[in-house]
Short mmCIF file of C-alpha atoms in Angstrom, two decimals:
data_model
loop_
_atom_site.label_atom_id
_atom_site.label_comp_id
_atom_site.label_asym_id
_atom_site.label_seq_id
_atom_site.Cartn_x
_atom_site.Cartn_y
_atom_site.Cartn_z
CA MET M 851 0.00 0.00 0.00
CA SER M 852 1.41 3.37 -1.02
CA LYS M 853 2.26 6.21 1.33
CA GLU M 854 -0.50 8.26 -0.30
CA SER M 855 -3.29 5.85 0.55
CA PHE M 856 -1.97 5.68 4.11
CA LYS M 857 -2.40 9.46 4.28
CA VAL M 858 -6.04 9.04 3.23
CA LYS M 859 -6.53 6.67 6.17
CA VAL M 860 -4.84 8.99 8.66
CA GLY M 861 -6.86 11.84 7.15
CA LEU M 862 -10.07 10.47 8.64
CA ALA M 863 -8.42 10.11 12.05
CA GLU M 864 -7.41 13.80 11.78
CA MET M 865 -11.08 14.72 11.20
CA LEU M 866 -12.10 12.90 14.39
CA LYS M 867 -9.83 14.98 16.63
CA GLY M 868 -11.26 16.91 19.56
CA GLY M 869 -14.28 14.65 19.69
CA VAL M 870 -15.99 11.70 21.34
CA ILE M 871 -16.46 8.27 19.74
CA MET M 872 -19.27 6.37 21.41
CA ASP M 873 -20.01 2.64 21.68
CA VAL M 874 -23.58 1.86 20.61
CA THR M 875 -25.43 -1.44 20.43
CA ASN M 876 -28.49 -0.47 18.39
CA LEU M 877 -29.94 2.21 16.15
CA GLU M 878 -31.68 4.05 18.97
CA GLN M 879 -28.40 4.47 20.84
CA ALA M 880 -26.61 5.48 17.65
CA LYS M 881 -29.12 8.27 17.11
CA ILE M 882 -28.77 9.45 20.70
CA ALA M 883 -24.99 9.51 20.21
CA GLU M 884 -25.21 11.42 16.93
CA ASP M 885 -27.66 13.95 18.35
CA ALA M 886 -25.38 14.49 21.33
CA GLY M 887 -22.49 15.41 19.02
CA ALA M 888 -20.47 12.17 18.78
CA VAL M 889 -17.91 12.37 15.95
CA SER M 890 -18.35 8.67 15.28
CA VAL M 891 -20.06 5.60 16.70
CA MET M 892 -18.60 2.17 17.34
CA ALA M 893 -21.29 -0.37 16.46
CA LEU M 894 -21.09 -3.51 18.56
CA GLU M 895 -23.60 -6.06 19.81
CA ARG M 896 -22.54 -5.95 23.42
CA ILE M 897 -20.68 -3.16 25.15
CA PRO M 898 -17.47 -4.19 26.93
CA SER M 899 -18.97 -4.32 30.43
CA ASP M 900 -21.58 -6.83 29.22
CA ILE M 901 -18.99 -8.88 27.33
CA ARG M 902 -17.06 -9.07 30.59
CA LYS M 903 -20.17 -10.13 32.52
CA ASP M 904 -21.51 -12.61 29.97
CA GLY M 905 -18.24 -14.39 29.26
CA GLY M 906 -17.97 -16.76 26.29
CA VAL M 907 -16.37 -15.93 22.95
CA ALA M 908 -16.89 -12.34 21.77
CA ARG M 909 -16.81 -11.99 17.97
CA MET M 910 -17.38 -9.35 15.29
CA SER M 911 -20.93 -7.96 15.50
CA ASN M 912 -23.75 -9.08 13.27
CA PRO M 913 -23.32 -7.18 9.95
CA HIS M 914 -27.06 -6.57 9.79
CA MET M 915 -26.94 -4.55 13.00
CA ILE M 916 -23.94 -2.55 11.76
CA LYS M 917 -25.64 -1.91 8.42
CA GLU M 918 -28.80 -0.63 10.06
CA ILE M 919 -26.74 1.95 11.95
CA GLN M 920 -24.75 2.89 8.82
CA ASP M 921 -27.96 3.49 6.91
CA ASN M 922 -29.41 5.78 9.54
CA VAL M 923 -26.64 8.01 10.86
CA SER M 924 -24.45 10.43 8.90
CA ILE M 925 -21.33 10.29 11.09
CA PRO M 926 -18.60 7.66 10.49
CA VAL M 927 -19.38 4.17 11.77
CA MET M 928 -16.66 1.97 13.25
CA ALA M 929 -16.81 -1.73 14.09
CA LYS M 930 -14.55 -4.20 15.87
CA CYS M 931 -12.80 -7.32 14.64
CA ARG M 932 -10.93 -9.83 16.78
CA ILE M 933 -7.15 -9.44 17.07
CA GLY M 934 -5.60 -11.26 14.10
CA HIS M 935 -8.97 -12.14 12.53
CA PHE M 936 -8.33 -10.76 9.05
CA ALA M 937 -11.42 -12.47 7.62
CA GLU M 938 -13.66 -10.50 10.00
CA ALA M 939 -11.77 -7.38 8.91
CA GLN M 940 -12.38 -8.25 5.25
CA ILE M 941 -16.11 -8.56 5.93
CA LEU M 942 -16.15 -5.21 7.71
CA GLU M 943 -14.32 -3.66 4.77
CA ALA M 944 -16.83 -5.16 2.32
CA LEU M 945 -19.55 -3.64 4.50
CA GLU M 946 -17.74 -0.29 4.11
CA VAL M 947 -17.42 0.57 7.77
CA ASP M 948 -15.36 3.75 8.10
CA PHE M 949 -12.83 2.44 10.65
CA ILE M 950 -12.01 -1.05 11.95
CA ASP M 951 -11.00 -1.43 15.60
CA GLU M 952 -8.81 -4.51 15.95
CA SER M 953 -9.87 -4.86 19.51
CA GLU M 954 -8.73 -6.62 22.65
CA VAL M 955 -12.32 -6.36 23.90
CA LEU M 956 -13.22 -9.23 21.57
CA THR M 957 -11.73 -12.69 22.05
CA THR M 958 -8.28 -13.00 20.45
CA ALA M 959 -8.26 -14.99 17.18
CA ASP M 960 -4.49 -15.19 16.64
CA GLU M 961 -2.15 -15.21 19.61
CA HIS M 962 0.92 -14.60 17.47
CA ALA M 963 -0.01 -12.02 14.86
CA HIS M 964 -2.23 -9.00 14.41
CA VAL M 965 -3.99 -8.31 11.12
CA ASP M 966 -1.64 -7.05 8.37
CA LYS M 967 -3.46 -3.77 7.96
CA HIS M 968 -1.55 -2.36 4.98
CA PRO M 969 -3.55 -4.08 2.20
CA PHE M 970 -6.88 -2.73 3.52
CA LYS M 971 -8.47 0.44 2.22
CA VAL M 972 -10.35 0.93 5.47
CA PRO M 973 -8.25 2.50 8.21
CA PHE M 974 -7.59 0.56 11.45
CA VAL M 975 -7.40 1.73 15.04
CA CYS M 976 -5.52 -0.42 17.57
CA GLY M 977 -5.02 -0.29 21.32
CA ALA M 978 -1.64 0.09 23.02
CA ARG M 979 -0.30 0.02 26.56
CA ASP M 980 3.15 1.37 25.75
CA LEU M 981 5.22 2.85 22.95
CA GLY M 982 6.52 -0.48 21.66
CA GLU M 983 3.02 -1.82 21.24
CA ALA M 984 1.87 1.44 19.57
CA LEU M 985 4.77 1.36 17.09
CA ARG M 986 4.25 -2.33 16.27
CA ARG M 987 0.63 -1.58 15.40
CA ILE M 988 1.61 1.48 13.30
CA ASN M 989 4.22 -0.65 11.54
CA GLU M 990 1.47 -3.17 10.73
CA GLY M 991 -0.54 -0.33 9.18
CA ALA M 992 -2.72 1.13 11.96
CA ALA M 993 -3.79 4.71 11.12
CA LEU M 994 -4.79 5.56 14.67
CA ILE M 995 -3.65 4.47 18.14
CA ARG M 996 -5.75 4.49 21.30
CA THR M 997 -4.83 3.55 24.83
CA LYS M 998 -6.17 0.14 25.77
CA GLY M 999 -7.17 1.24 29.22
CA GLU M 1000 -9.40 -1.43 30.70
CA ALA M 1001 -12.60 -1.50 28.67
CA GLY M 1002 -15.88 -2.01 30.49
CA SER M 1003 -14.36 -1.25 33.89
CA GLY M 1004 -15.57 2.33 34.33
CA ASN M 1005 -12.15 2.79 35.93
CA ILE M 1006 -9.79 5.32 34.35
CA VAL M 1007 -6.61 4.05 36.03
CA GLU M 1008 -5.34 1.89 33.17
CA ALA M 1009 -6.00 4.50 30.46
CA VAL M 1010 -4.01 7.01 32.52
CA ARG M 1011 -1.21 4.49 32.96
CA HIS M 1012 -1.05 3.73 29.24
CA MET M 1013 -1.21 7.35 28.08
CA LYS M 1014 1.50 8.45 30.52
CA MET M 1015 3.64 5.47 29.61
CA ILE M 1016 3.53 6.30 25.89
CA THR M 1017 4.22 9.99 26.53
CA SER M 1018 7.17 9.35 28.82
CA GLN M 1019 8.66 6.72 26.52
CA ILE M 1020 8.52 9.22 23.63
CA ILE M 1021 10.36 11.79 25.75
CA ASP M 1022 12.94 9.16 26.73
CA LEU M 1023 13.76 8.60 23.06
CA GLN M 1024 15.52 11.97 23.04
CA ASP M 1025 18.64 10.58 24.64
CA ALA M 1026 18.28 6.91 23.84
CA ASP M 1027 20.22 4.66 21.49
CA LEU M 1028 17.53 4.49 18.81
CA SER M 1029 18.80 1.30 17.13
CA LYS M 1030 18.56 -0.47 20.48
CA LYS M 1031 15.07 0.91 20.97
CA ALA M 1032 14.02 -0.24 17.50
CA GLU M 1033 15.28 -3.71 18.34
CA GLU M 1034 13.52 -3.68 21.72
CA PHE M 1035 10.26 -2.50 20.13
CA ARG M 1036 10.65 -4.89 17.16
CA VAL M 1037 10.04 -2.14 14.60
CA PRO M 1038 12.13 -0.47 11.85
CA LEU M 1039 14.63 2.15 12.94
CA ASP M 1040 13.21 4.91 10.73
CA LEU M 1041 9.86 4.71 12.53
CA VAL M 1042 11.56 5.17 15.92
CA GLU M 1043 13.68 7.99 14.51
CA GLU M 1044 10.62 9.83 13.22
CA VAL M 1045 8.85 9.58 16.59
CA ALA M 1046 12.02 10.68 18.42
CA LYS M 1047 12.42 13.68 16.13
CA ASN M 1048 8.78 14.85 16.17
CA GLN M 1049 8.18 13.83 19.80
CA LYS M 1050 4.84 12.48 18.69
CA LEU M 1051 3.44 9.26 17.28
CA THR M 1052 3.22 9.27 13.47
CA VAL M 1053 -0.58 8.84 13.68
CA PRO M 1054 -3.16 10.45 16.01
CA ASN M 1055 -3.27 9.25 19.60
CA PHE M 1056 -6.67 8.82 21.25
CA ALA M 1057 -7.76 7.57 24.69
CA ALA M 1058 -10.03 4.64 25.45
CA GLY M 1059 -10.86 2.21 28.21
CA GLY M 1060 -12.65 3.26 31.38
CA ILE M 1061 -13.85 6.80 30.60
CA ALA M 1062 -17.17 7.34 32.42
CA THR M 1063 -17.50 11.01 33.33
CA PRO M 1064 -16.83 14.48 31.84
CA ALA M 1065 -13.94 14.74 34.30
CA ASP M 1066 -12.42 11.48 33.01
CA ALA M 1067 -12.62 12.85 29.47
CA SER M 1068 -10.99 16.13 30.48
CA LEU M 1069 -8.26 14.23 32.33
CA MET M 1070 -7.35 12.16 29.28
CA MET M 1071 -7.38 15.21 26.98
CA GLN M 1072 -5.10 17.08 29.40
CA LEU M 1073 -2.76 14.08 29.42
CA GLY M 1074 -2.40 14.40 25.65
CA ALA M 1075 -5.25 12.39 24.12
CA GLU M 1076 -6.56 13.99 20.92
CA THR M 1077 -10.04 12.43 21.16
CA VAL M 1078 -11.75 10.00 23.54
CA PHE M 1079 -13.61 6.76 23.02
CA VAL M 1080 -16.41 6.19 25.51
CA GLY M 1081 -17.65 2.63 25.68
CA SER M 1082 -19.81 1.40 28.49
CA GLY M 1083 -19.64 4.79 30.22
CA ILE M 1084 -22.55 6.35 28.37
CA PHE M 1085 -25.18 3.66 27.89
CA LYS M 1086 -24.49 2.02 31.27
CA SER M 1087 -25.23 5.30 33.05
CA GLN M 1088 -28.69 6.39 34.16
CA ASP M 1089 -28.83 9.31 31.75
CA PRO M 1090 -27.16 8.37 28.46
CA SER M 1091 -28.25 11.37 26.38
CA GLU M 1092 -27.36 13.98 29.00
CA ARG M 1093 -24.07 12.24 29.75
CA ALA M 1094 -23.19 12.01 26.04
CA HIS M 1095 -23.82 15.76 25.60
CA ALA M 1096 -21.80 16.47 28.75
CA ILE M 1097 -18.78 14.43 27.69
CA VAL M 1098 -18.77 16.06 24.24
CA LYS M 1099 -18.74 19.47 25.87
CA ALA M 1100 -16.03 18.45 28.34
CA VAL M 1101 -13.76 17.27 25.49
CA THR M 1102 -14.10 20.51 23.50
CA HIS M 1103 -13.55 22.70 26.54
CA PHE M 1104 -11.23 20.36 28.45
CA LYS M 1105 -8.90 23.17 29.45
CA SER M 1106 -11.71 25.17 31.08
CA ALA M 1107 -12.56 23.71 34.48
CA LYS M 1108 -15.59 25.97 34.58
CA ASP M 1109 -17.00 24.42 31.41
CA VAL M 1110 -16.28 20.88 32.59
CA LEU M 1111 -18.03 21.79 35.84
CA THR M 1112 -21.09 23.04 33.95
CA ALA M 1113 -21.07 19.85 31.90
CA SER M 1114 -20.94 17.78 35.09
CA TYR M 1115 -23.94 19.43 36.74
CA ASP M 1116 -27.25 17.61 36.87
CA LEU M 1117 -25.89 14.26 35.75
CA LYS M 1118 -27.32 11.20 37.43
CA ASP M 1119 -25.18 8.27 38.56
CA ALA M 1120 -22.31 7.17 36.37
CA MET M 1121 -21.85 3.47 35.63
CA LYS M 1122 -20.69 1.39 38.54
CA GLY M 1123 -16.95 0.88 38.22
CA ILE M 1124 -14.76 -2.14 38.92
CA LEU M 1125 -11.47 -2.10 40.84
CA MET M 1126 -8.51 -3.49 38.89
CA SER M 1127 -7.75 -5.73 41.89
CA ASP M 1128 -11.17 -7.34 41.42
CA ILE M 1129 -10.41 -8.38 37.82
CA PRO M 1130 -8.29 -11.55 37.63
CA GLU M 1131 -5.17 -11.05 35.45
CA ASP M 1132 -6.36 -13.53 32.84
CA GLU M 1133 -9.67 -11.68 32.51
CA LYS M 1134 -8.11 -8.29 31.78
CA PHE M 1135 -8.84 -7.21 28.20
CA SER M 1136 -5.70 -5.08 28.12
CA ASN M 1137 -3.47 -8.15 28.44
CA ARG M 1138 -4.69 -9.43 25.09
CA GLY M 1139 -2.37 -8.78 22.15
CA ASP M 1140 1.14 -7.43 22.34
CA MET B 735 -3.49 36.69 13.76
CA ILE B 736 -5.81 34.04 12.27
CA GLY B 737 -8.35 32.27 14.46
CA VAL B 738 -8.91 28.54 14.02
CA LEU B 739 -12.29 27.29 15.21
CA ALA B 740 -11.34 24.46 17.57
CA LEU B 741 -14.65 23.02 18.71
CA GLN B 742 -13.86 19.74 16.93
CA GLY B 743 -11.96 18.64 13.85
CA ASN B 744 -8.60 18.96 12.15
CA PHE B 745 -7.64 22.35 13.57
CA ASP B 746 -4.07 21.07 14.15
CA SER B 747 -3.26 20.64 10.48
CA HIS B 748 -4.56 24.12 9.65
CA ILE B 749 -2.33 25.57 12.36
CA LYS B 750 0.63 23.81 10.75
CA ILE B 751 -0.13 25.57 7.45
CA LEU B 752 -0.51 29.00 9.14
CA LYS B 753 2.90 28.51 10.76
CA LYS B 754 4.37 27.54 7.41
CA ILE B 755 3.20 30.80 5.82
CA ASN B 756 4.30 32.84 8.83
CA LEU B 757 0.89 33.81 10.12
CA LYS B 758 0.16 33.84 13.82
CA HIS B 759 -2.76 31.73 14.99
CA LYS B 760 -5.16 31.45 17.87
CA LEU B 761 -7.54 28.63 18.86
CA VAL B 762 -11.16 29.81 18.93
CA LYS B 763 -13.56 28.11 21.33
CA THR B 764 -15.52 31.10 22.65
CA SER B 765 -16.60 34.53 21.40
CA ASP B 766 -13.85 36.14 23.49
CA ASP B 767 -11.28 34.25 21.41
CA LEU B 768 -12.53 36.09 18.31
CA SER B 769 -11.31 39.47 19.52
CA SER B 770 -8.19 40.59 17.66
CA VAL B 771 -8.37 37.95 14.91
CA ASP B 772 -7.90 39.04 11.30
CA GLY B 773 -9.58 35.98 9.83
CA LEU B 774 -11.02 32.61 10.77
CA ILE B 775 -10.66 29.01 9.64
CA ILE B 776 -13.55 26.59 10.08
CA PRO B 777 -11.81 23.20 9.81
CA GLY B 778 -12.96 19.80 8.69
CA GLY B 779 -14.54 17.43 11.15
CA GLU B 780 -18.09 16.32 11.70
CA SER B 781 -20.52 19.10 10.77
CA THR B 782 -23.21 17.68 13.09
CA THR B 783 -20.79 17.77 16.04
CA ILE B 784 -19.55 21.28 15.29
CA THR B 785 -23.15 22.48 14.81
CA ASN B 786 -24.15 20.97 18.10
CA LEU B 787 -21.36 22.77 19.97
CA LEU B 788 -22.03 26.04 18.13
CA ARG B 789 -25.73 25.95 18.98
CA LYS B 790 -24.85 25.74 22.65
CA ASN B 791 -22.95 29.00 22.33
CA GLN B 792 -25.04 31.77 20.78
CA SER B 793 -22.43 34.46 21.47
CA LEU B 794 -19.86 32.50 19.46
CA MET B 795 -22.34 32.17 16.57
CA ASP B 796 -23.04 35.91 16.73
CA GLY B 797 -19.32 36.63 16.90
CA ILE B 798 -18.60 34.57 13.79
CA ASN B 799 -21.47 36.26 11.92
CA LYS B 800 -20.14 39.67 12.90
CA LEU B 801 -16.57 38.76 11.94
CA SER B 802 -17.71 37.63 8.50
CA LYS B 803 -18.78 41.17 7.59
CA LYS B 804 -15.19 42.39 7.74
CA LYS B 805 -12.70 39.52 7.90
CA PRO B 806 -12.01 36.55 5.61
CA ILE B 807 -13.26 33.10 6.61
CA LEU B 808 -11.92 29.85 5.13
CA GLY B 809 -13.90 26.65 5.51
CA SER B 810 -12.67 23.20 4.51
CA CYS B 811 -14.93 20.14 4.19
CA ALA B 812 -17.27 20.43 7.22
CA GLY B 813 -16.27 24.11 7.28
CA LEU B 814 -17.55 24.52 3.72
CA ILE B 815 -20.87 22.89 4.65
CA LEU B 816 -21.28 25.25 7.61
CA MET B 817 -20.43 28.28 5.44
CA SER B 818 -22.82 27.35 2.64
CA LYS B 819 -26.29 28.80 2.28
CA GLU B 820 -27.95 25.45 2.18
CA SER B 821 -26.98 21.82 2.67
CA ASN B 822 -28.89 18.58 2.39
CA ASP B 823 -29.10 18.05 6.15
CA SER B 824 -31.38 20.13 8.34
CA ARG B 825 -29.39 19.15 11.44
CA VAL B 826 -26.42 21.15 10.21
CA HIS B 827 -26.13 24.91 10.73
CA ASN B 828 -25.62 27.05 7.63
CA PHE B 829 -23.98 30.44 8.17
CA ALA B 830 -24.70 31.35 4.53
CA PHE B 831 -21.39 33.13 3.96
CA LEU B 832 -21.23 31.40 0.57
CA ASP B 833 -24.20 31.36 -1.79
CA VAL B 834 -23.83 27.67 -2.64
CA ILE B 835 -25.75 24.46 -2.00
CA THR B 836 -23.69 21.56 -0.67
CA SER B 837 -24.37 17.91 0.08
CA ARG B 838 -22.63 15.96 2.85
CA ASN B 839 -20.60 12.75 2.31
CA ALA B 840 -21.32 13.00 -1.39
CA TYR B 841 -18.56 10.61 -2.46
CA GLY B 842 -19.58 7.89 0.01
CA ARG B 843 -17.97 6.29 3.04
CA GLN B 844 -14.27 6.27 3.96
CA VAL B 845 -13.31 3.49 1.49
CA HIS B 846 -14.21 6.01 -1.23
CA SER B 847 -11.97 8.74 0.18
CA PHE B 848 -9.03 9.55 -2.09
CA GLU B 849 -6.04 11.69 -2.93
CA ALA B 850 -6.17 13.97 -5.97
CA LYS B 851 -4.70 16.98 -7.70
CA ILE B 852 -7.06 19.93 -8.08
CA ASN B 853 -6.58 22.95 -10.31
CA VAL B 854 -6.68 26.29 -8.52
CA THR B 855 -7.33 29.42 -10.60
CA ASP B 856 -7.38 32.89 -9.09
CA GLY B 857 -6.48 35.94 -11.17
CA SER B 858 -3.04 35.26 -12.57
CA ILE B 859 -2.58 32.11 -10.51
CA SER B 860 -3.22 28.72 -12.06
CA SER B 861 -1.73 25.90 -10.13
CA ASP B 862 -2.28 22.20 -9.42
CA ILE B 863 -2.21 21.29 -5.74
CA ASP B 864 -2.42 17.96 -3.89
CA VAL B 865 -5.40 17.37 -1.65
CA LEU B 866 -7.25 14.63 0.21
CA PHE B 867 -10.99 14.14 -0.17
CA ILE B 868 -12.10 12.58 3.14
CA ARG B 869 -15.79 11.58 3.17
CA ALA B 870 -16.05 14.83 1.28
CA PRO B 871 -19.09 16.96 0.47
CA LYS B 872 -19.94 18.21 -3.01
CA ILE B 873 -20.87 21.69 -4.16
CA ASP B 874 -24.10 21.05 -6.05
CA LYS B 875 -25.10 24.55 -7.02
CA ILE B 876 -23.36 27.91 -7.24
CA ASN B 877 -25.36 31.10 -7.26
CA ASN B 878 -24.60 34.66 -8.32
CA ASP B 879 -21.46 36.40 -7.09
CA VAL B 880 -19.68 33.13 -6.34
CA GLU B 881 -16.39 32.54 -8.16
CA VAL B 882 -15.00 29.11 -8.92
CA LEU B 883 -11.60 28.82 -7.23
CA ALA B 884 -10.75 25.19 -7.95
CA THR B 885 -12.00 22.25 -9.96
CA PHE B 886 -11.42 18.51 -10.01
CA GLN B 887 -12.57 16.50 -13.03
CA GLU B 888 -14.70 19.45 -14.10
CA GLU B 889 -16.53 19.60 -10.78
CA VAL B 890 -16.25 22.69 -8.61
CA VAL B 891 -14.38 21.85 -5.39
CA ALA B 892 -13.52 25.34 -4.09
CA VAL B 893 -15.34 28.65 -4.29
CA LYS B 894 -14.75 32.26 -3.38
CA GLN B 895 -17.35 34.89 -2.60
CA GLY B 896 -16.03 38.31 -1.67
CA ILE B 897 -13.37 37.65 0.96
CA HIS B 898 -14.58 34.15 1.92
CA ILE B 899 -13.41 30.79 0.62
CA GLY B 900 -14.88 27.31 0.94
CA ILE B 901 -13.21 24.09 -0.20
CA SER B 902 -14.61 20.57 -0.13
CA CYS B 903 -11.26 18.80 0.33
CA HIS B 904 -8.07 19.08 2.39
CA PRO B 905 -4.97 20.79 0.97
CA GLU B 906 -3.78 21.32 4.56
CA LEU B 907 -3.37 17.56 5.14
CA LEU B 908 -0.78 17.45 2.35
CA ASN B 909 1.06 20.61 3.39
CA GLU B 910 -0.31 22.70 0.53
CA THR B 911 -0.44 26.39 1.46
CA LEU B 912 -1.90 28.09 -1.64
CA ILE B 913 -5.56 28.25 -0.56
CA HIS B 914 -4.61 29.68 2.85
CA GLU B 915 -2.33 32.23 1.16
CA ILE B 916 -5.08 33.35 -1.22
CA CYS B 917 -7.53 33.69 1.68
CA PHE B 918 -5.32 35.38 4.25
CA LYS B 919 -2.39 36.93 2.41
CA GLY B 920 -4.07 38.22 -0.74
CA LYS B 921 -3.07 36.88 -4.11
CA TYR B 922 -0.63 39.72 -4.84
CA GLU B 923 1.66 38.74 -2.01
CA ILE B 924 2.06 35.21 -3.25
CA SER B 925 5.26 34.41 -5.00
CA ARG B 926 4.81 31.31 -7.04
#
């Protein structure tokens, strides 16, 4: 795939900056999200907190459900495929979703390889916990990186950890032996050199995994996220529409505490969160894929 | 000093272009931010999202309307839709700075986004520039007093009316500065 077509993929990620991407499980939710000012919706059958609760194998969503949402909203529609499941990705591309999330929230399909994303025309977003993981995904062709956080937990701690990790590892590149780093990260040297020079990933860097309140959104934006994904946080709360509006406002005005305060007024209870210590290691979504 | 509307969208890449042509910039999120700007960019992004945030801030809407009487405004993609007189979606605000009718996502979903060269013509300038069309709108109808600024395969992709410019694609994502120079520096200052 040529450099030019990669720019077309990153171009859409650029358009999504300063916004909120919301998980939705049906058309009604998608419309609520769009009306509240979401820049995009992620169509999936079960939101992460329910996947966690239900157990079993989580796969790509039913194409019919994705199609219904595509046909009825005007904003970009994303959908998830399993890590390494390139056939699911091919189906999503044939369906013309606007972005594919190769997601740790679904059950891993290939424990040794992610999807080779270069041959696809549809851009991919992938999760990362640290710089090495982010660069491996970019090297495979991801046009957008998001923190993994811990999806469906309603707990921001992992997203904060991942965002700060990536930021500090980029700063550390300034006085590092870059060939050693490239070897450690298992990516080409020129990619590491470009990140070291620009002090920025080569694709946009968004936050995901555990965002539940306007304050969480503002926190992630202040830590350097360029947009936030909100999964279970909106439709597991008691006031999805109000909360969706509030988080959109908090992302735009994240630097103004007064505006985030106004956005936080009058909201009902947020989703109930889970402590990381209450999730067994082998049940953490963020441990899937490397 | 050029303001860049930063409610949502690709304001970053427009700032990069302003820096490249040595113009100062300022992020605009409230009406106060509009004071002291000599022009405004309405970037690409989602026009429904930007509309939503604008409608929650009447003083910002009023400020932009007032600014348009005296200072140039450049809109790209979603920005063009917002600046047009009419678009095919009643949920989107139309400032009507450009007497054109636009339609959203007219080329289809992201798999139909593409890179292209467009031909820009303004006075003595005639130049091909590289752009990206990202889920781009189309300009369906141009009314009186609107000049064609750029075409792609015989379709109009950029227009100029008085001091304002609207473009359906993204020169700023490929580091092209010409449209910004025409809008904010005046064509006579451009050395090409």
